[in-house]
PDB file of C-alpha atoms in Angstrom:
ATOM      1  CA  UNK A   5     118.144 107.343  94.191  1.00 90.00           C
ATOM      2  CA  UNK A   6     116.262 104.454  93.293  1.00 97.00           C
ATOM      3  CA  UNK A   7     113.278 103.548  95.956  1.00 98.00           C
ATOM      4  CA  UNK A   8     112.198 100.109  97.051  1.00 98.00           C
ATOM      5  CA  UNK A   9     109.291  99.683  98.729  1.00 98.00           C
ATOM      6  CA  UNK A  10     109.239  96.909 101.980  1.00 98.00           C
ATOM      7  CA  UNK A  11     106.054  95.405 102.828  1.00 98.00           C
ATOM      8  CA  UNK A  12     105.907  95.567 106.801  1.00 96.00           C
ATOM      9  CA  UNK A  13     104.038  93.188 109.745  1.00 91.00           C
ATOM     10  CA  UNK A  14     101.817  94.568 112.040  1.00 86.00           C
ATOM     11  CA  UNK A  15     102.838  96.055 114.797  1.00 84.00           C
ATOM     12  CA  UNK A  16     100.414  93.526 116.684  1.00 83.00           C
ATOM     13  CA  UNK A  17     102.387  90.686 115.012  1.00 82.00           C
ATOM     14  CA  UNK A  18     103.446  87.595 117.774  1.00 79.00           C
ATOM     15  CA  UNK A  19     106.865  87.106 116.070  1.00 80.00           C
ATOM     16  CA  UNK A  20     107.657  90.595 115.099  1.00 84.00           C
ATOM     17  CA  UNK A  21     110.894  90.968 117.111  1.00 86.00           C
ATOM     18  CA  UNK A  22     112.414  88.295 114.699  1.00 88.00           C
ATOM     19  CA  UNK A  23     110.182  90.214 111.265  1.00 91.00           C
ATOM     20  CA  UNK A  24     112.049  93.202 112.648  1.00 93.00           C
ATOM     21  CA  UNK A  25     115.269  91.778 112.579  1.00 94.00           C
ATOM     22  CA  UNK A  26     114.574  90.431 108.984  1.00 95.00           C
ATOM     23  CA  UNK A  27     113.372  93.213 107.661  1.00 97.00           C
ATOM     24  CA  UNK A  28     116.110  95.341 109.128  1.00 97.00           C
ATOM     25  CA  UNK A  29     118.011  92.888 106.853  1.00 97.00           C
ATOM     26  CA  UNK A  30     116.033  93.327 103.915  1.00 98.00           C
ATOM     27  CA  UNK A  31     116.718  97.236 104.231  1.00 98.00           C
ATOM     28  CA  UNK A  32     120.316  96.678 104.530  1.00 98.00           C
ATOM     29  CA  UNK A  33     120.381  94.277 101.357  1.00 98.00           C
ATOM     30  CA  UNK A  34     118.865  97.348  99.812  1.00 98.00           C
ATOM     31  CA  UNK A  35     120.904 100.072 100.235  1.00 98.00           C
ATOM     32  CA  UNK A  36     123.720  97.693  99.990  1.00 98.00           C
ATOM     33  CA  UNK A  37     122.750  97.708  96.381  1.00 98.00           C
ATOM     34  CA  UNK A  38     122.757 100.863  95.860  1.00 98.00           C
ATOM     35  CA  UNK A  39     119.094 100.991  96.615  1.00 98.00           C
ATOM     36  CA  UNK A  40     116.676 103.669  99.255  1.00 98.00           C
ATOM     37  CA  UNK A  41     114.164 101.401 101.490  1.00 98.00           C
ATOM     38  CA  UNK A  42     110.679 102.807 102.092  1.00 98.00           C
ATOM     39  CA  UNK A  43     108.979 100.692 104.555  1.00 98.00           C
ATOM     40  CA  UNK A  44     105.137 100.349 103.962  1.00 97.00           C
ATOM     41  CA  UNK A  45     102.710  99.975 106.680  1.00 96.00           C
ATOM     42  CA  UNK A  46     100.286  97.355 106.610  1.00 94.00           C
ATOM     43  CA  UNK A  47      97.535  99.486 108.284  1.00 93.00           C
ATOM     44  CA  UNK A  48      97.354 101.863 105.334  1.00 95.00           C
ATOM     45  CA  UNK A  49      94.127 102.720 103.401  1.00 96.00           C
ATOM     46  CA  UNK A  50      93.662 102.065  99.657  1.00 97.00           C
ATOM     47  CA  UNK A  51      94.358 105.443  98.471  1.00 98.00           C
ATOM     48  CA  UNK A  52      97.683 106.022 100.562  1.00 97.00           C
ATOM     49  CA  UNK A  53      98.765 102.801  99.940  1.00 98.00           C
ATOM     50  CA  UNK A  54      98.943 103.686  96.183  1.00 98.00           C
ATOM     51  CA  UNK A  55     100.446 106.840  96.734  1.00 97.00           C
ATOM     52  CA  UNK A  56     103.250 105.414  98.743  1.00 97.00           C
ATOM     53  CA  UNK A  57     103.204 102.718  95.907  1.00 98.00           C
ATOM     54  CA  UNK A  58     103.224 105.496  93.131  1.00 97.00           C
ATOM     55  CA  UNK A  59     106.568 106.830  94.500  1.00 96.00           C
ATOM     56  CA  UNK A  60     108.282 103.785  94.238  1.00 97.00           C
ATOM     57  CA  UNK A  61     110.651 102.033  91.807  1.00 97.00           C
ATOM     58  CA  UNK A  62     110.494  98.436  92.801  1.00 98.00           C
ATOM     59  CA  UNK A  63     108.808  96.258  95.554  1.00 98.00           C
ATOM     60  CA  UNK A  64     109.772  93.783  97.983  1.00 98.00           C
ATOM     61  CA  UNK A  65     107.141  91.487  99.805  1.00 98.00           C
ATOM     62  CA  UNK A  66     108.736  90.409 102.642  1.00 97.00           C
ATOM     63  CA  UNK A  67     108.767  87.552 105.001  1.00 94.00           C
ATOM     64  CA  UNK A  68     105.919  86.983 107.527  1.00 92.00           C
ATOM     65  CA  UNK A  69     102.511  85.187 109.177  1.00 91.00           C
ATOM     66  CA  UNK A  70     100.453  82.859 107.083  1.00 93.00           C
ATOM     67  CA  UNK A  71      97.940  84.326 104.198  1.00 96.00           C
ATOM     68  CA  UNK A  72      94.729  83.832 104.865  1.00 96.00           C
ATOM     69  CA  UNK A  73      93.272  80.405 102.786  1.00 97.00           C
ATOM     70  CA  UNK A  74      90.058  82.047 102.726  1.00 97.00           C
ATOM     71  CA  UNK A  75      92.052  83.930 100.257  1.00 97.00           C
ATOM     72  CA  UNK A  76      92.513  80.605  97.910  1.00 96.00           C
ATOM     73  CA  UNK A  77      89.267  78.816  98.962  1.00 96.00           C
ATOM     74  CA  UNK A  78      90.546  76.940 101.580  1.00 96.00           C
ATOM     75  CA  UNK A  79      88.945  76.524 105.499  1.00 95.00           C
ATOM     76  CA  UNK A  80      92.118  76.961 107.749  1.00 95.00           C
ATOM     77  CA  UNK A  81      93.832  73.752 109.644  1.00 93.00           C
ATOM     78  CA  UNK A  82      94.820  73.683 112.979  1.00 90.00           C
ATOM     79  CA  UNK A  83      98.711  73.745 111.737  1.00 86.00           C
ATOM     80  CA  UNK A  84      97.726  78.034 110.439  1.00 89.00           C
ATOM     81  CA  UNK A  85      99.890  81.166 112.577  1.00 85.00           C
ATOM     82  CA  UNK A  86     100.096  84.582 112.284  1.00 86.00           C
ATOM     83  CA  UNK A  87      97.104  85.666 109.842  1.00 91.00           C
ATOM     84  CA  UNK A  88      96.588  89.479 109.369  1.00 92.00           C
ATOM     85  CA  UNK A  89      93.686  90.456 106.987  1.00 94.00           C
ATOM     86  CA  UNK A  90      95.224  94.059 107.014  1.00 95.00           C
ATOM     87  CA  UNK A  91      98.194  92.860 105.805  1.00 96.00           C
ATOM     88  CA  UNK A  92      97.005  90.352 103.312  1.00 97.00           C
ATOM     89  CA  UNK A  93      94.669  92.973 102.216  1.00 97.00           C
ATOM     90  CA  UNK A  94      97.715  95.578 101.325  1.00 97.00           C
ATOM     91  CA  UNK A  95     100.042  92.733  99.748  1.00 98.00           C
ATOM     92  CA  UNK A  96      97.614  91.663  97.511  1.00 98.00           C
ATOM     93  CA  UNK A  97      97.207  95.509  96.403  1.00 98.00           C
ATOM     94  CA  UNK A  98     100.532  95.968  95.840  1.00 98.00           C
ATOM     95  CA  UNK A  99     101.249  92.645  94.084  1.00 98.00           C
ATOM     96  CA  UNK A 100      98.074  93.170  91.666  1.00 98.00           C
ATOM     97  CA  UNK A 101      99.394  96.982  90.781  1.00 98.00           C
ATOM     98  CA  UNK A 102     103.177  96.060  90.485  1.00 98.00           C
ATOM     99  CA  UNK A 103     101.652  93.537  87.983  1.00 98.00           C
ATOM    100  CA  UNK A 104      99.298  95.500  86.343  1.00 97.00           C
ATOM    101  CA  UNK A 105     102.159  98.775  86.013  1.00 96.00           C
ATOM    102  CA  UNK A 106     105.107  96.430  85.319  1.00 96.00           C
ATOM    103  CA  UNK A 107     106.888  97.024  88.237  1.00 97.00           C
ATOM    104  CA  UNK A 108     109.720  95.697  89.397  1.00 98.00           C
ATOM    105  CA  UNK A 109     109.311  93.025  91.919  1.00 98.00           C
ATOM    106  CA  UNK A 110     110.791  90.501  94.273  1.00 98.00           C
ATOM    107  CA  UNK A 111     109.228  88.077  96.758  1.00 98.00           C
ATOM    108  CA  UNK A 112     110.905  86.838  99.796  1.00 98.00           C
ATOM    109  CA  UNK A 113     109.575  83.377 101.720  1.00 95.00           C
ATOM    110  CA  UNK A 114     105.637  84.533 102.167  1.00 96.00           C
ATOM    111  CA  UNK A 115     106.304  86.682  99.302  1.00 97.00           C
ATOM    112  CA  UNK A 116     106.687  83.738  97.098  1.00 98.00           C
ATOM    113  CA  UNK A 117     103.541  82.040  98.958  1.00 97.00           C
ATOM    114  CA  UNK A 118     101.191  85.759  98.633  1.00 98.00           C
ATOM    115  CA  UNK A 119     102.472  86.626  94.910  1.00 98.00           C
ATOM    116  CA  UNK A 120     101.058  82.577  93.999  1.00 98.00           C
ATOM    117  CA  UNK A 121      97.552  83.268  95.793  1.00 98.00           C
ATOM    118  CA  UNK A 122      97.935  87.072  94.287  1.00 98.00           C
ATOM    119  CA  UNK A 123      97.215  85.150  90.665  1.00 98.00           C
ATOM    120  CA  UNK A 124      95.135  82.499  91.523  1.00 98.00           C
ATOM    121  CA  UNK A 125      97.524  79.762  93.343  1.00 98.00           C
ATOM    122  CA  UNK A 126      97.068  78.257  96.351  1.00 98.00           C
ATOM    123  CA  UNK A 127      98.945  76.881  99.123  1.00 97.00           C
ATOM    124  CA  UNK A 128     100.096  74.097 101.786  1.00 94.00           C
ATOM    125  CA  UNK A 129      98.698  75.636 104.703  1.00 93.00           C
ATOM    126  CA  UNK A 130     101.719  73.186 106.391  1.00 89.00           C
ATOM    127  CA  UNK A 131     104.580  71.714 104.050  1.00 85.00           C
ATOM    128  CA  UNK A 132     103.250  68.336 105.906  1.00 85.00           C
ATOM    129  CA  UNK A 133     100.605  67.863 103.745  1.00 82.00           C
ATOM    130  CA  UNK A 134     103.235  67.705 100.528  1.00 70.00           C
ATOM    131  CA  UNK A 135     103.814  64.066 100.289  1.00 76.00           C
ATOM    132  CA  UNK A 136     107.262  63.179 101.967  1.00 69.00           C
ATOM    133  CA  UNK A 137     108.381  66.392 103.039  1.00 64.00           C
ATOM    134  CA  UNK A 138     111.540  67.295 104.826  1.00 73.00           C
ATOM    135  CA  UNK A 139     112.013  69.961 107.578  1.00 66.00           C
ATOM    136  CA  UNK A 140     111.317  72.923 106.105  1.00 65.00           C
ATOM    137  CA  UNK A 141     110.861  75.249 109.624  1.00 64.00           C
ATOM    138  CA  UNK A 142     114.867  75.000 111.040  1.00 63.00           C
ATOM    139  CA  UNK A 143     113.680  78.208 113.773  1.00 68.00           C
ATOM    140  CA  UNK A 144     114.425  78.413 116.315  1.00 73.00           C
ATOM    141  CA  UNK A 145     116.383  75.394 116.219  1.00 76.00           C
ATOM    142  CA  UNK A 146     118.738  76.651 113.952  1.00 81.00           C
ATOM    143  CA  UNK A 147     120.009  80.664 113.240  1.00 85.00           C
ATOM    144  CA  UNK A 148     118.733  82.366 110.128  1.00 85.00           C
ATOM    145  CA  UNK A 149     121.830  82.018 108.253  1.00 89.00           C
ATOM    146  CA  UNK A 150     121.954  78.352 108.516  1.00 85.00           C
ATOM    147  CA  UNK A 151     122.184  76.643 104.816  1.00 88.00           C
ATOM    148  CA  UNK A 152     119.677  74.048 105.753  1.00 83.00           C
ATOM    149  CA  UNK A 153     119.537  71.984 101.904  1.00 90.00           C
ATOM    150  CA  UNK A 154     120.425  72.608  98.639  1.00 94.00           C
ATOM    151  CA  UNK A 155     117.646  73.715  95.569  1.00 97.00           C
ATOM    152  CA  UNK A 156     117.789  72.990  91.947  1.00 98.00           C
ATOM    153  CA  UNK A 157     117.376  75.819  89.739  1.00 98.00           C
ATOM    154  CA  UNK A 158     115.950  76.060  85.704  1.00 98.00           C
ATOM    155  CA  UNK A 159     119.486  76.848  83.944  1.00 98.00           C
ATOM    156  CA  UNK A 160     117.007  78.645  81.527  1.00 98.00           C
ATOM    157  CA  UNK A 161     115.539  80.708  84.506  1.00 98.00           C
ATOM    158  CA  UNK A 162     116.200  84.474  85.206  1.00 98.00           C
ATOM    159  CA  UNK A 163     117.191  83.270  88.370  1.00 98.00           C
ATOM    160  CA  UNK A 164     120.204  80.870  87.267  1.00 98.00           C
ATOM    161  CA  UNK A 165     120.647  83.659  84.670  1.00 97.00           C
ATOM    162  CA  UNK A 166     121.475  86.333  88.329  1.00 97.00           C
ATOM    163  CA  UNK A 167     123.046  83.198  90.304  1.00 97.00           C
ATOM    164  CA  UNK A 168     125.173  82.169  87.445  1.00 97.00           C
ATOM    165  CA  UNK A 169     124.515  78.538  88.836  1.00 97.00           C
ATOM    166  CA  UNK A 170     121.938  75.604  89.049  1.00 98.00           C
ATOM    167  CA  UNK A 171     122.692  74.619  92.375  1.00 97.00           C
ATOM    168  CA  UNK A 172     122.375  76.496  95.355  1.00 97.00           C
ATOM    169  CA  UNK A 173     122.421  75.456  99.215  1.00 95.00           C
ATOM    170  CA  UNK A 174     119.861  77.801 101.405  1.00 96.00           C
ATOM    171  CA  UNK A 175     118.502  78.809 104.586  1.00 92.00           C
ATOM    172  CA  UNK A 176     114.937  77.472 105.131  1.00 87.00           C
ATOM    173  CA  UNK A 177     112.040  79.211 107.904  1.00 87.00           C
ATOM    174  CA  UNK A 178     108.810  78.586 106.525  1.00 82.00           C
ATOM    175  CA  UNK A 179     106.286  75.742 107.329  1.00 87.00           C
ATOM    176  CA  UNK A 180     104.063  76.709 104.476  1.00 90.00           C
ATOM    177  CA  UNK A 181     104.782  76.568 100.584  1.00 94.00           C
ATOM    178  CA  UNK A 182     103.130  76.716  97.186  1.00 96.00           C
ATOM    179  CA  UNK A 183     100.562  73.975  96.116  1.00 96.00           C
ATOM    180  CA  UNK A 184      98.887  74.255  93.369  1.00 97.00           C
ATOM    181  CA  UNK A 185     100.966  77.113  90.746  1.00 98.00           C
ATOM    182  CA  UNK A 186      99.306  80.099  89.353  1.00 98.00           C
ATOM    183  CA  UNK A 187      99.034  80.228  85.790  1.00 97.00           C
ATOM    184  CA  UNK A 188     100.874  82.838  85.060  1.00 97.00           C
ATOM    185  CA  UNK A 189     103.653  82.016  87.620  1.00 98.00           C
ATOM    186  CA  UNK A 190     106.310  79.400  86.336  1.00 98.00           C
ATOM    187  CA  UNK A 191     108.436  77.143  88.994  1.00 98.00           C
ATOM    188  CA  UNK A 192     112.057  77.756  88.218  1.00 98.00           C
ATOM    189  CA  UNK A 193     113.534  76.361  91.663  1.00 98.00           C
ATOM    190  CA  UNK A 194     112.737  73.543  93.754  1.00 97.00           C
ATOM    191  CA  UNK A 195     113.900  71.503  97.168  1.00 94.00           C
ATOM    192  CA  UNK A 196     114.410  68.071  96.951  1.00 93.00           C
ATOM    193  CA  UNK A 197     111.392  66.773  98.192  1.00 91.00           C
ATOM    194  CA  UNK A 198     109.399  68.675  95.506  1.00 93.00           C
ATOM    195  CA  UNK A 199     108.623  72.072  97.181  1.00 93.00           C
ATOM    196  CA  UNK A 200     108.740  74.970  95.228  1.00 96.00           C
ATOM    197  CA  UNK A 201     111.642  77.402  96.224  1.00 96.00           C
ATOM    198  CA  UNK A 202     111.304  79.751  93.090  1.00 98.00           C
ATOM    199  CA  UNK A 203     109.085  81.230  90.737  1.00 98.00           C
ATOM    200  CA  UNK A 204     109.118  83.879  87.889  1.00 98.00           C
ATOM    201  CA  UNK A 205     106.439  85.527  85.711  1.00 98.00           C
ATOM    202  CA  UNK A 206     107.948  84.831  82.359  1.00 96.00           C
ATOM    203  CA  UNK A 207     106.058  88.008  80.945  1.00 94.00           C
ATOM    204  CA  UNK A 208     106.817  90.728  83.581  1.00 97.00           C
ATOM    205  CA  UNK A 209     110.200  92.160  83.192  1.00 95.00           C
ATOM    206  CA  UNK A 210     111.441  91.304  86.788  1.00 98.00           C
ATOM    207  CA  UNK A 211     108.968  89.326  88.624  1.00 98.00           C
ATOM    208  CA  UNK A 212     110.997  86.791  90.922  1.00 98.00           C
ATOM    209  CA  UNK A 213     109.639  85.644  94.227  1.00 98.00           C
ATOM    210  CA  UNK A 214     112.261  82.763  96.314  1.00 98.00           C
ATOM    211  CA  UNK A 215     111.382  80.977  99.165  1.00 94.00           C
ATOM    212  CA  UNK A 216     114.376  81.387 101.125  1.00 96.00           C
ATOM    213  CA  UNK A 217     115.487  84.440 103.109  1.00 96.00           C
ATOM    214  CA  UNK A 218     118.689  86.056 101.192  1.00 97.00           C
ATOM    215  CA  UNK A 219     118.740  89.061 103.547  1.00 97.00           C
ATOM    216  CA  UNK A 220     119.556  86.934 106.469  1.00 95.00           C
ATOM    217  CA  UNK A 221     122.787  85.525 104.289  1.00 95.00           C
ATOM    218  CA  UNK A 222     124.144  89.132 102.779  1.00 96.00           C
ATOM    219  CA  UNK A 223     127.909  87.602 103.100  1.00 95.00           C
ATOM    220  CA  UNK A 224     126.532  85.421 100.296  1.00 96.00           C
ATOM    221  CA  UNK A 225     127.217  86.094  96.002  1.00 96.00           C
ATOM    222  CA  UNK A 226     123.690  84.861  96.157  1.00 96.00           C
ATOM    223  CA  UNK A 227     122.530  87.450  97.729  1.00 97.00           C
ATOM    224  CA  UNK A 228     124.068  90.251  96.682  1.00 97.00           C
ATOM    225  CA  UNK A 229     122.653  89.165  93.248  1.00 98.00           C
ATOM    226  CA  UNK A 230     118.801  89.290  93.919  1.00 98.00           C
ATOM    227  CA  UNK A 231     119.365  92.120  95.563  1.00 98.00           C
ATOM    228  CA  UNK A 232     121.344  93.832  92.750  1.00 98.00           C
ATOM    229  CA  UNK A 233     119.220  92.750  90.427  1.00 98.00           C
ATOM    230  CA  UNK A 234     116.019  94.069  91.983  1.00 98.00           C
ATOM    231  CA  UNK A 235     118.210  97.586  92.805  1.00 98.00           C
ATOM    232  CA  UNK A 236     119.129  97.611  89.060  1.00 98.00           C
ATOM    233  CA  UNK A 237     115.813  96.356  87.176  1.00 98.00           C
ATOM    234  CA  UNK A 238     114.075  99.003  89.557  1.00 98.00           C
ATOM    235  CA  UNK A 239     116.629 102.060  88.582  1.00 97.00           C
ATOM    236  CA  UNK A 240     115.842 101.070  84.830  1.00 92.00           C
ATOM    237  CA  UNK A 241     111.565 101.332  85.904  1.00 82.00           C
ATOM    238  CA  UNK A 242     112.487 104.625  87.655  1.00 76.00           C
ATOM    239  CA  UNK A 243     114.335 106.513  84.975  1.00 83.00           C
ATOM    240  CA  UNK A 244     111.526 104.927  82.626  1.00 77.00           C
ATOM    241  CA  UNK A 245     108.894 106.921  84.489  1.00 76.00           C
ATOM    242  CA  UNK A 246     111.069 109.927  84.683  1.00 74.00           C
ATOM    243  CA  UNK A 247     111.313 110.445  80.772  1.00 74.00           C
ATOM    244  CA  UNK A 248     107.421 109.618  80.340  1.00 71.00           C
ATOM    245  CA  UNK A 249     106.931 112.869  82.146  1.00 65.00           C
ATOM    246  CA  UNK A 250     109.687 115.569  80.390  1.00 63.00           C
ATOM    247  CA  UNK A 251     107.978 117.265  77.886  1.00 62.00           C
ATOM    248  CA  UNK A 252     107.764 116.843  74.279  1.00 50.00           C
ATOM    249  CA  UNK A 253     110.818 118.723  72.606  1.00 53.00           C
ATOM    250  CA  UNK A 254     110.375 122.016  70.752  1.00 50.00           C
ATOM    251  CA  UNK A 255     111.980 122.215  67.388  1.00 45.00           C
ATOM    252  CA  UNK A 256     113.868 124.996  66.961  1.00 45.00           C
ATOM    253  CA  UNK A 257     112.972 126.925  64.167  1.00 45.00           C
ATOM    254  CA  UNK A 258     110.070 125.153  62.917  1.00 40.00           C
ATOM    255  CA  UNK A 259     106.737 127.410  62.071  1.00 40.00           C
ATOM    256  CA  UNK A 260     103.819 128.114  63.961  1.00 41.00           C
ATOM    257  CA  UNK A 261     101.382 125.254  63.317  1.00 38.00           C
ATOM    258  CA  UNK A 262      99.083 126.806  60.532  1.00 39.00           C
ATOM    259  CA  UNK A 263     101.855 128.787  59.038  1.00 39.00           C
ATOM    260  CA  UNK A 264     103.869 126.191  57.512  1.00 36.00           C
ATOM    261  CA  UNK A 265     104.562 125.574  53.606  1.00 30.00           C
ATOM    262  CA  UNK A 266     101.409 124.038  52.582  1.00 29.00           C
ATOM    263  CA  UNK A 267     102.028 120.491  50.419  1.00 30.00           C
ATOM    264  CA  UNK A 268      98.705 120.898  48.585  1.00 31.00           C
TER     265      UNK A 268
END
């Protein structure tokens, strides 16, 4: 079975009735493709953190509270919620080793945002301060699963490649986005008003972070794509790791080293 790894709130989180309900939909996504969901604790230490990471195939950051701008040189504005330096602590672990080990990877709404700072981004602390923004934050005025405007996706993108289209209408909860793009991440998807929706790492083999919540639209193709996607790009990293550690064939037959015909 191939293991994804969640990233989880704090238990001491003030909206984590409605993180628990998302990422009880992030788990379902999961095994919906075919995947197993191991939920990750944001309390853990370094060295458990990386053995929980170690047993994993692939990675999803999930949804959440706003990251730190300490974190990308910033002093925080009255418009910042829901900081956790435990949790920004183990995200940006677990991005920087799913980077560093090639591991498959998928960022949901603060996952897109954490992944950016992760490589040297940084962020709107509110989508207010991006030039003629629209509404961005439709809870609790609206339920998860409403399609609150449409994004434009790169038809060269990995993500129009999963879609199979360049236009796609989502559901929208955050009130923060990415500002200035890491170098290594490139935009692929975007509102339009400008904000980033998307982004890839061109040289990772499945590095895709979106802005919207998919898990809290699973009756969509959309969907069921990222999801799939992540399930199968992870099951390929799995089985990868698998036949690094069998042991080197014997040849049957073939002499004791020393003893062979000597081509002197």
């Amino acid at each position: 079975m191939t293991t994804i790894g969640i990233t989880l709130h704090p238990n001491t989180s003030p909206d984590r009735e409605e993180l628990d309900q998302l990422v009880s939909q992030i788990a379902a996504g999961v095994v919906a493709a075919g995947g197993d969901p191991l939920l990750i604790a944001a309390e853990l230490e370094e060295a458990p953190l990386y053995a929980q990471f170690s047993n994993i195939d692939g990675l999803i950051l999930s949804g959440g509270g706003d990251v730190d701008p300490a974190r990308y040189g910033e002093r925080p504005t009255p418009h910042l919620g829901g900081v956790d330096e435990q949790r920004d602590r183990m995200e940006l672990l677990l991005a920087g080793w799913a980077l560093a080990e090639r591991k498959p990877l998928l960022g949901i709404c603060r996952g897109l945002q954490l992944l950016n700072v992760a490589c040297g981004g940084a962020l709107y602390q509110d989508v207010s301060q991006h030039d003629g923004a629209m509404q961005h934050a439709c809870s609790p005025n609206h339920p998860h699963d409403y399609l609150a405007h449409e994004i434009s996706v790169e038809p060269d993108s990995l993500l129009a490649a999963l879609l199979g289209k360049t236009t796609v209408q989502v559901n929208s909860l955050h009130h923060q986005a990415c500002r200035t793009m890491a170098p290594a991440l490139r935009v692929v998807a975007r509102a339009a008003d400008g904000i980033v929706e998307a982004a890839e790492i061109p040289e990772h083999p499945f590095a895709l972070a979106v802005q919207w919540h998919p898990e809290a639209l699973p009756q969509t193709e959309e969907s069921r794509a990222l999801f799939g996607a992540l399930v199968a790009a992870s099951a390929l990293e799995g089985q990868r790791c698998a036949d690094s550690l069998q042991p080197a064939p014997t040849l049957t037959g073939a002499p004791p080293v020393g003893q062979g015909r000597s081509t002197l």
